[in-house]
Amino acid sequence: MIRHTRVALICLLAFDPLVSGQTPADSERAQAAQTYSTERLALWQQRLKLTDWHITISQVRRADLKPKTMGGISWDKPRKSATIWVLSASDYQLPYRAMLDDMELTIVHELVHLELASLPRKEASRSVEEHAVNGIADALLALDRKQP
Ligand SMILES: [Zn+2]
């Protein structure tokens, strides 16, 4: 359920017009991050066949997340609705492009948790699940970001 702190991936070129070159001011940065996150969420929902879920992204402050985490998710299975929390743009210490990449990683990570939501869950299996989810999310993004 929780994405642990990790080193950001910074291997990308900025092809997206939203992020080409300049670093926007704080408020623009937050808004652009929200727009980008929503677009990437829609793409990954399609890829992971989760389009029957209503999922929203909420940027939250550092203090609202558990220690050593970068995001989280809560879901309501009967209603098929979920909220993904990502660290607020204003609390990211990364350069702009790296921040967007890291937010996308959080989104994919939390969607993988959602994919696993129908499995039996026990507190004892949490760290095993976390390890598996980290590996799957990293692999998906590595494929997506592979240079042609
Ligand atoms: Zn997790």
Short mmCIF file of C-alpha atoms in Angstrom, two decimals, residues 31-120:
data_model
loop_
_atom_site.label_atom_id
_atom_site.label_comp_id
_atom_site.label_asym_id
_atom_site.label_seq_id
_atom_site.Cartn_x
_atom_site.Cartn_y
_atom_site.Cartn_z
CA GLN A 31 -0.59 22.46 -11.48
CA ALA A 32 1.57 20.98 -14.22
CA ALA A 33 2.39 18.04 -11.96
CA GLN A 34 -1.31 17.44 -11.40
CA THR A 35 -2.05 17.55 -15.13
CA TYR A 36 0.85 15.25 -15.94
CA SER A 37 -0.09 12.81 -13.15
CA THR A 38 -3.69 12.64 -14.34
CA GLU A 39 -2.59 11.93 -17.91
CA ARG A 40 -0.17 9.22 -16.84
CA LEU A 41 -2.80 7.72 -14.52
CA ALA A 42 -5.22 7.38 -17.45
CA LEU A 43 -2.54 5.71 -19.58
CA TRP A 44 -1.51 3.23 -16.88
CA GLN A 45 -5.11 2.46 -15.98
CA GLN A 46 -5.62 1.41 -19.61
CA ARG A 47 -2.44 -0.62 -19.70
CA LEU A 48 -3.28 -2.39 -16.43
CA LYS A 49 -6.94 -2.83 -17.43
CA LEU A 50 -8.20 -0.85 -14.47
CA THR A 51 -10.42 1.52 -16.45
CA ASP A 52 -13.50 0.28 -14.60
CA TRP A 53 -12.12 2.00 -11.51
CA HIS A 54 -12.67 5.66 -10.71
CA ILE A 55 -9.28 6.80 -9.48
CA THR A 56 -8.22 10.25 -8.41
CA ILE A 57 -4.82 11.65 -7.55
CA SER A 58 -4.32 13.82 -4.55
CA GLN A 59 -1.10 15.71 -3.88
CA VAL A 60 -0.45 15.62 -0.15
CA ARG A 61 2.12 17.28 2.05
CA ARG A 62 5.05 15.37 3.49
CA ALA A 63 3.55 15.47 6.99
CA ASP A 64 0.40 13.72 5.77
CA LEU A 65 2.32 10.69 4.51
CA LYS A 66 3.75 7.94 6.66
CA PRO A 67 7.47 8.33 7.36
CA LYS A 68 9.76 7.13 4.56
CA THR A 69 6.95 6.93 2.03
CA MET A 70 6.33 8.85 -1.17
CA GLY A 71 2.67 8.00 -1.62
CA GLY A 72 -0.15 5.66 -0.81
CA ILE A 73 -3.52 4.42 -1.96
CA SER A 74 -6.89 3.72 -0.46
CA TRP A 75 -9.64 1.91 -2.29
CA ASP A 76 -13.26 0.96 -1.96
CA LYS A 77 -13.66 -2.31 -3.83
CA PRO A 78 -17.46 -2.48 -4.00
CA ARG A 79 -17.60 1.04 -5.43
CA LYS A 80 -14.48 0.56 -7.53
CA SER A 81 -13.12 3.88 -6.45
CA ALA A 82 -9.65 4.73 -5.23
CA THR A 83 -7.47 7.67 -4.27
CA ILE A 84 -3.75 7.72 -4.88
CA TRP A 85 -1.74 10.10 -2.74
CA VAL A 86 1.44 11.48 -4.21
CA LEU A 87 3.87 13.78 -2.47
CA SER A 88 3.03 17.39 -3.20
CA ALA A 89 5.16 19.12 -5.83
CA SER A 90 6.05 21.74 -3.25
CA ASP A 91 7.66 19.09 -1.03
CA TYR A 92 9.72 17.41 -3.74
CA GLN A 93 13.43 18.11 -3.56
CA LEU A 94 14.05 16.88 -7.11
CA PRO A 95 14.51 18.75 -10.38
CA TYR A 96 11.27 19.14 -12.31
CA ARG A 97 11.60 16.28 -14.81
CA ALA A 98 12.87 13.88 -12.14
CA MET A 99 9.95 14.85 -9.92
CA LEU A 100 7.42 14.00 -12.64
CA ASP A 101 9.12 10.67 -13.26
CA ASP A 102 9.02 9.89 -9.57
CA MET A 103 5.34 10.82 -9.32
CA GLU A 104 4.63 8.47 -12.21
CA LEU A 105 6.52 5.72 -10.40
CA THR A 106 4.33 6.28 -7.35
CA ILE A 107 1.21 6.06 -9.52
CA VAL A 108 2.28 2.82 -11.21
CA HIS A 109 3.35 1.37 -7.87
CA GLU A 110 -0.01 2.10 -6.28
CA LEU A 111 -1.90 0.76 -9.31
CA VAL A 112 -0.01 -2.52 -8.99
CA HIS A 113 -1.21 -2.68 -5.37
CA LEU A 114 -4.71 -2.16 -6.70
CA GLU A 115 -4.24 -5.04 -9.16
CA LEU A 116 -3.39 -7.23 -6.18
CA ALA A 117 -6.32 -5.99 -4.13
CA SER A 118 -8.32 -9.15 -4.67
CA LEU A 119 -5.62 -11.37 -3.18
CA PRO A 120 -5.88 -12.34 0.48
#
